Amino acid sequence: MSILPSSRNSATRRTGVVTVLDVGSSKVCCIIARLSPREEGELLRGRTHDIRVIGIGHHRSEGVKSGVITDLDAAEKAIRHAVDAAERMAGLTVDSLIVNVSAGRLKSETCSATVNLGGHEAEGSDIRKVLLAGARQAMAAERQVVHSLPTGYTLDGERGIRDPLGMIGDTLGVDMHVLTGDAAPLRNLELCINRCHLSVERMVATPYASGLAALVDDESEMGAACIDIGGGTTTISVFSNGRFVHGDT
């Protein structure tokens, strides 16, 4: 699983079906939706698709406590029931999905990194290089990077740059918010899903997903916290200047 932020152009302009799975302490939910590209609007900046839900499934959670898999067989059974119900409603079969995670003692860290531009324009490869350098600072043997998101760029020490692509300078820097979790619970969650003959496209931290779903653009720009109270886990996310800057469980 990549530690770099996904490319907006490649990830969000697709047309097709997306499946999301939420394995909670009280219930397992699965949603299947069809995506269709749309023009980015002023009221919903960054929203590049219309979404139509075509399948929903849920089942009482088993073998899960506080988001952690405690019984592989029981959790697998609950996931199978939820996904099967969503597939029946949608009239199709899925083989991969996006998974919400709240397990693994999620931890936020801030990291900074710089790369030398040598006076030329900042290219996509330079941005990827500095992002990778920042994310690597938060990597540890027993931790897994769930999200590594830039909170701001610097160019020759000048802060407040949102997108440095094409700008000229000598030094490109980035401040990053890196969210990590204990590797074992995340791997066991993925293993349980794999046992259902499904692959994990990516994992999304529950506090991040909740904030994106609940907050409007003005709130995330001005600064807001979103608290998600679940059956066994409570998460909080903090947004500022339109960026996800802190998450905790």
Short mmCIF file of C-alpha atoms in Angstrom, two decimals:
data_model
loop_
_atom_site.label_atom_id
_atom_site.label_comp_id
_atom_site.label_asym_id
_atom_site.label_seq_id
_atom_site.Cartn_x
_atom_site.Cartn_y
_atom_site.Cartn_z
CA MET A 1 0.00 0.00 0.00
CA SER A 2 1.49 3.31 -1.09
CA ILE A 3 2.42 5.88 1.56
CA LEU A 4 1.99 8.72 -0.91
CA PRO A 5 -1.25 10.67 -1.36
CA SER A 6 -3.18 9.39 -4.34
CA SER A 7 -3.13 11.43 -7.53
CA ARG A 8 -6.30 13.49 -7.86
CA ASN A 9 -6.31 13.22 -11.63
CA SER A 10 -5.88 9.47 -11.79
CA ALA A 11 -8.00 8.50 -8.81
CA THR A 12 -10.99 10.79 -9.07
CA ARG A 13 -11.72 11.03 -12.77
CA ARG A 14 -12.64 7.39 -13.14
CA THR A 15 -16.07 6.22 -14.22
CA GLY A 16 -17.41 3.02 -12.73
CA VAL A 17 -18.40 1.39 -9.49
CA VAL A 18 -16.89 1.92 -6.05
CA THR A 19 -17.53 -0.27 -3.01
CA VAL A 20 -16.98 0.86 0.58
CA LEU A 21 -16.93 -1.37 3.66
CA ASP A 22 -17.20 -0.18 7.27
CA VAL A 23 -16.42 -2.88 9.84
CA GLY A 24 -17.68 -1.46 13.12
CA SER A 25 -18.12 -2.84 16.61
CA SER A 26 -21.93 -2.99 16.37
CA LYS A 27 -22.53 -3.53 12.66
CA VAL A 28 -20.82 -4.13 9.32
CA CYS A 29 -22.01 -1.91 6.47
CA CYS A 30 -21.32 -2.14 2.75
CA ILE A 31 -22.28 0.44 0.13
CA ILE A 32 -21.91 0.08 -3.63
CA ALA A 33 -22.14 3.28 -5.68
CA ARG A 34 -21.81 4.23 -9.32
CA LEU A 35 -19.56 7.20 -10.16
CA SER A 36 -19.98 9.59 -13.06
CA PRO A 37 -17.59 12.52 -13.70
CA ARG A 38 -18.93 16.04 -13.26
CA GLU A 39 -17.55 19.53 -13.42
CA GLU A 40 -16.07 20.80 -10.18
CA GLY A 41 -18.47 23.36 -8.72
CA GLU A 42 -17.88 26.46 -6.60
CA LEU A 43 -19.99 25.19 -3.71
CA LEU A 44 -18.39 21.73 -3.58
CA ARG A 45 -14.76 22.28 -4.52
CA GLY A 46 -12.82 19.11 -5.09
CA ARG A 47 -15.97 17.07 -5.71
CA THR A 48 -15.40 15.76 -9.21
CA HIS A 49 -18.06 13.05 -9.39
CA ASP A 50 -21.76 12.48 -8.98
CA ILE A 51 -22.46 9.41 -6.85
CA ARG A 52 -25.52 7.18 -7.11
CA VAL A 53 -25.88 4.48 -4.46
CA ILE A 54 -27.03 1.24 -6.08
CA GLY A 55 -26.53 -1.26 -3.27
CA ILE A 56 -26.61 -1.28 0.54
CA GLY A 57 -25.98 -4.16 2.92
CA HIS A 58 -25.52 -4.42 6.67
CA HIS A 59 -25.21 -7.15 9.27
CA ARG A 60 -24.76 -7.33 13.02
CA SER A 61 -21.06 -7.23 13.77
CA GLU A 62 -19.41 -10.38 15.09
CA GLY A 63 -15.79 -11.03 16.04
CA VAL A 64 -14.99 -7.30 16.25
CA LYS A 65 -14.28 -5.23 19.36
CA SER A 66 -13.42 -1.53 19.21
CA GLY A 67 -12.71 -1.91 15.50
CA VAL A 68 -10.22 -4.75 16.08
CA ILE A 69 -10.75 -8.25 14.68
CA THR A 70 -11.00 -10.67 17.63
CA ASP A 71 -12.43 -13.70 15.79
CA LEU A 72 -11.51 -14.14 12.12
CA ASP A 73 -14.23 -16.69 11.34
CA ALA A 74 -17.04 -14.69 12.94
CA ALA A 75 -15.90 -11.40 11.39
CA GLU A 76 -15.54 -13.03 7.97
CA LYS A 77 -19.12 -14.33 8.19
CA ALA A 78 -20.49 -10.87 9.06
CA ILE A 79 -18.55 -9.23 6.22
CA ARG A 80 -19.77 -11.85 3.73
CA HIS A 81 -23.40 -11.23 4.73
CA ALA A 82 -23.10 -7.43 4.41
CA VAL A 83 -21.30 -7.53 1.05
CA ASP A 84 -23.67 -10.18 -0.32
CA ALA A 85 -26.72 -8.07 0.57
CA ALA A 86 -25.22 -5.02 -1.17
CA GLU A 87 -24.32 -7.09 -4.24
CA ARG A 88 -27.85 -8.49 -4.49
CA MET A 89 -29.38 -5.02 -4.38
CA ALA A 90 -26.88 -3.66 -6.93
CA GLY A 91 -27.22 -6.68 -9.20
CA LEU A 92 -23.48 -7.15 -9.59
CA THR A 93 -20.47 -8.80 -7.97
CA VAL A 94 -17.53 -6.85 -6.55
CA ASP A 95 -13.97 -8.07 -6.09
CA SER A 96 -12.34 -5.09 -4.34
CA LEU A 97 -13.36 -2.35 -1.96
CA ILE A 98 -12.31 0.64 0.13
CA VAL A 99 -12.26 -0.01 3.88
CA ASN A 100 -12.86 2.36 6.78
CA VAL A 101 -10.48 1.80 9.70
CA SER A 102 -10.61 3.02 13.29
CA ALA A 103 -8.45 0.28 14.85
CA GLY A 104 -4.72 0.30 15.41
CA ARG A 105 -4.43 3.23 17.82
CA LEU A 106 -4.41 5.82 15.06
CA LYS A 107 -1.80 8.51 15.66
CA SER A 108 -1.20 11.85 13.94
CA GLU A 109 2.30 13.17 13.35
CA THR A 110 3.59 16.27 11.59
CA CYS A 111 6.66 15.96 9.41
CA SER A 112 8.67 18.33 7.23
CA ALA A 113 11.05 17.66 4.36
CA THR A 114 12.91 19.56 1.64
CA VAL A 115 14.42 18.72 -1.75
CA ASN A 116 16.77 20.69 -3.96
CA LEU A 117 15.28 22.10 -7.17
CA GLY A 118 18.47 23.72 -8.44
CA GLY A 119 16.64 26.75 -9.79
CA HIS A 120 14.35 24.87 -12.18
CA GLU A 121 10.56 24.52 -12.22
CA ALA A 122 8.98 22.20 -9.67
CA GLU A 123 7.79 19.12 -11.56
CA GLY A 124 5.52 16.29 -10.53
CA SER A 125 8.54 14.11 -9.78
CA ASP A 126 9.94 16.76 -7.41
CA ILE A 127 6.64 16.94 -5.53
CA ARG A 128 6.45 13.15 -5.24
CA LYS A 129 10.05 13.07 -4.00
CA VAL A 130 9.48 15.60 -1.21
CA LEU A 131 6.20 13.93 -0.19
CA LEU A 132 7.94 10.56 0.05
CA ALA A 133 10.75 12.08 2.12
CA GLY A 134 8.22 13.56 4.55
CA ALA A 135 6.15 10.39 4.89
CA ARG A 136 9.22 8.24 5.53
CA GLN A 137 9.94 10.19 8.70
CA ALA A 138 6.82 8.73 10.33
CA MET A 139 7.46 5.12 9.31
CA ALA A 140 8.21 2.60 12.06
CA ALA A 141 8.52 -1.18 12.20
CA GLU A 142 5.21 -1.82 13.99
CA ARG A 143 3.26 1.04 12.41
CA GLN A 144 1.58 1.37 9.03
CA VAL A 145 0.99 4.64 7.21
CA VAL A 146 -2.73 5.10 6.53
CA HIS A 147 -2.60 8.67 5.16
CA SER A 148 0.24 11.04 4.31
CA LEU A 149 -1.24 14.41 3.37
CA PRO A 150 0.51 17.72 2.62
CA THR A 151 -0.70 20.61 4.76
CA GLY A 152 1.38 23.23 2.95
CA TYR A 153 4.42 23.73 0.72
CA THR A 154 7.34 26.13 0.94
CA LEU A 155 9.48 27.48 -1.88
CA ASP A 156 12.83 28.97 -0.85
CA GLY A 157 11.42 29.39 2.66
CA GLU A 158 8.22 31.15 1.56
CA ARG A 159 5.21 29.48 3.20
CA GLY A 160 1.54 29.35 2.23
CA ILE A 161 2.00 27.72 -1.17
CA ARG A 162 -0.81 25.28 -1.96
CA ASP A 163 0.41 23.92 -5.29
CA PRO A 164 4.07 24.46 -6.25
CA LEU A 165 3.80 22.70 -9.62
CA GLY A 166 5.51 24.82 -12.30
CA MET A 167 6.99 27.34 -9.85
CA ILE A 168 10.71 28.16 -9.98
CA GLY A 169 12.99 27.98 -6.96
CA ASP A 170 16.04 26.44 -5.36
CA THR A 171 14.44 24.52 -2.48
CA LEU A 172 11.03 22.87 -2.30
CA GLY A 173 9.69 22.01 1.15
CA VAL A 174 6.54 20.40 2.48
CA ASP A 175 4.78 20.19 5.84
CA MET A 176 2.85 16.94 6.16
CA HIS A 177 0.23 15.34 8.34
CA VAL A 178 0.94 11.61 8.54
CA LEU A 179 -1.62 9.31 10.15
CA THR A 180 -0.36 5.87 11.18
CA GLY A 181 -1.83 2.83 12.90
CA ASP A 182 -0.55 -0.33 14.54
CA ALA A 183 0.30 -2.70 11.71
CA ALA A 184 -1.08 -5.94 13.22
CA PRO A 185 -4.77 -4.89 13.57
CA LEU A 186 -4.75 -3.38 10.07
CA ARG A 187 -3.19 -6.50 8.56
CA ASN A 188 -5.69 -8.73 10.33
CA LEU A 189 -8.55 -6.62 8.97
CA GLU A 190 -7.15 -6.97 5.46
CA LEU A 191 -6.64 -10.71 5.98
CA CYS A 192 -10.26 -11.11 7.05
CA ILE A 193 -11.44 -9.30 3.93
CA ASN A 194 -9.11 -11.36 1.72
CA ARG A 195 -10.69 -14.51 3.17
CA CYS A 196 -13.97 -13.27 1.69
CA HIS A 197 -12.25 -13.35 -1.75
CA LEU A 198 -12.09 -9.56 -1.80
CA SER A 199 -9.08 -7.29 -2.15
CA VAL A 200 -8.54 -3.98 -0.36
CA GLU A 201 -8.09 -1.05 -2.76
CA ARG A 202 -7.13 1.25 0.09
CA MET A 203 -7.80 1.94 3.74
CA VAL A 204 -9.36 5.22 4.85
CA ALA A 205 -9.22 6.33 8.47
CA THR A 206 -12.69 6.75 9.95
CA PRO A 207 -12.01 10.25 11.37
CA TYR A 208 -10.88 11.47 7.94
CA ALA A 209 -13.89 9.96 6.15
CA SER A 210 -16.31 11.34 8.76
CA GLY A 211 -14.88 14.84 8.43
CA LEU A 212 -15.09 14.79 4.64
CA ALA A 213 -18.70 13.59 4.83
CA ALA A 214 -19.96 15.91 7.57
CA LEU A 215 -18.11 19.21 7.09
CA VAL A 216 -18.86 21.71 4.35
CA ASP A 217 -16.04 23.62 2.66
CA ASP A 218 -16.44 26.79 4.76
CA GLU A 219 -16.14 24.81 7.98
CA SER A 220 -13.00 22.96 6.92
CA GLU A 221 -11.46 26.22 5.67
CA MET A 222 -12.20 28.20 8.85
CA GLY A 223 -11.28 25.31 11.15
CA ALA A 224 -13.53 22.66 12.64
CA ALA A 225 -13.49 19.38 14.55
CA CYS A 226 -15.70 16.41 13.70
CA ILE A 227 -16.49 13.80 16.37
CA ASP A 228 -17.80 10.39 15.28
CA ILE A 229 -19.31 8.36 18.15
CA GLY A 230 -19.56 4.72 17.12
CA GLY A 231 -20.69 1.55 18.87
CA GLY A 232 -17.24 0.79 20.28
CA THR A 233 -14.92 3.56 19.09
CA THR A 234 -15.07 7.36 19.11
CA THR A 235 -12.92 9.27 16.64
CA ILE A 236 -12.12 12.94 16.15
CA SER A 237 -10.77 14.78 13.13
CA VAL A 238 -9.57 18.37 12.92
CA PHE A 239 -9.58 20.38 9.70
CA SER A 240 -7.96 23.77 9.09
CA ASN A 241 -7.48 25.76 5.88
CA GLY A 242 -9.29 22.99 4.05
CA ARG A 243 -6.77 20.36 5.19
CA PHE A 244 -7.03 17.34 7.48
CA VAL A 245 -4.49 18.23 10.18
CA HIS A 246 -5.21 15.85 13.08
CA GLY A 247 -6.99 12.58 13.77
CA ASP A 248 -7.37 10.44 16.87
CA THR A 249 -9.41 7.57 18.32
#
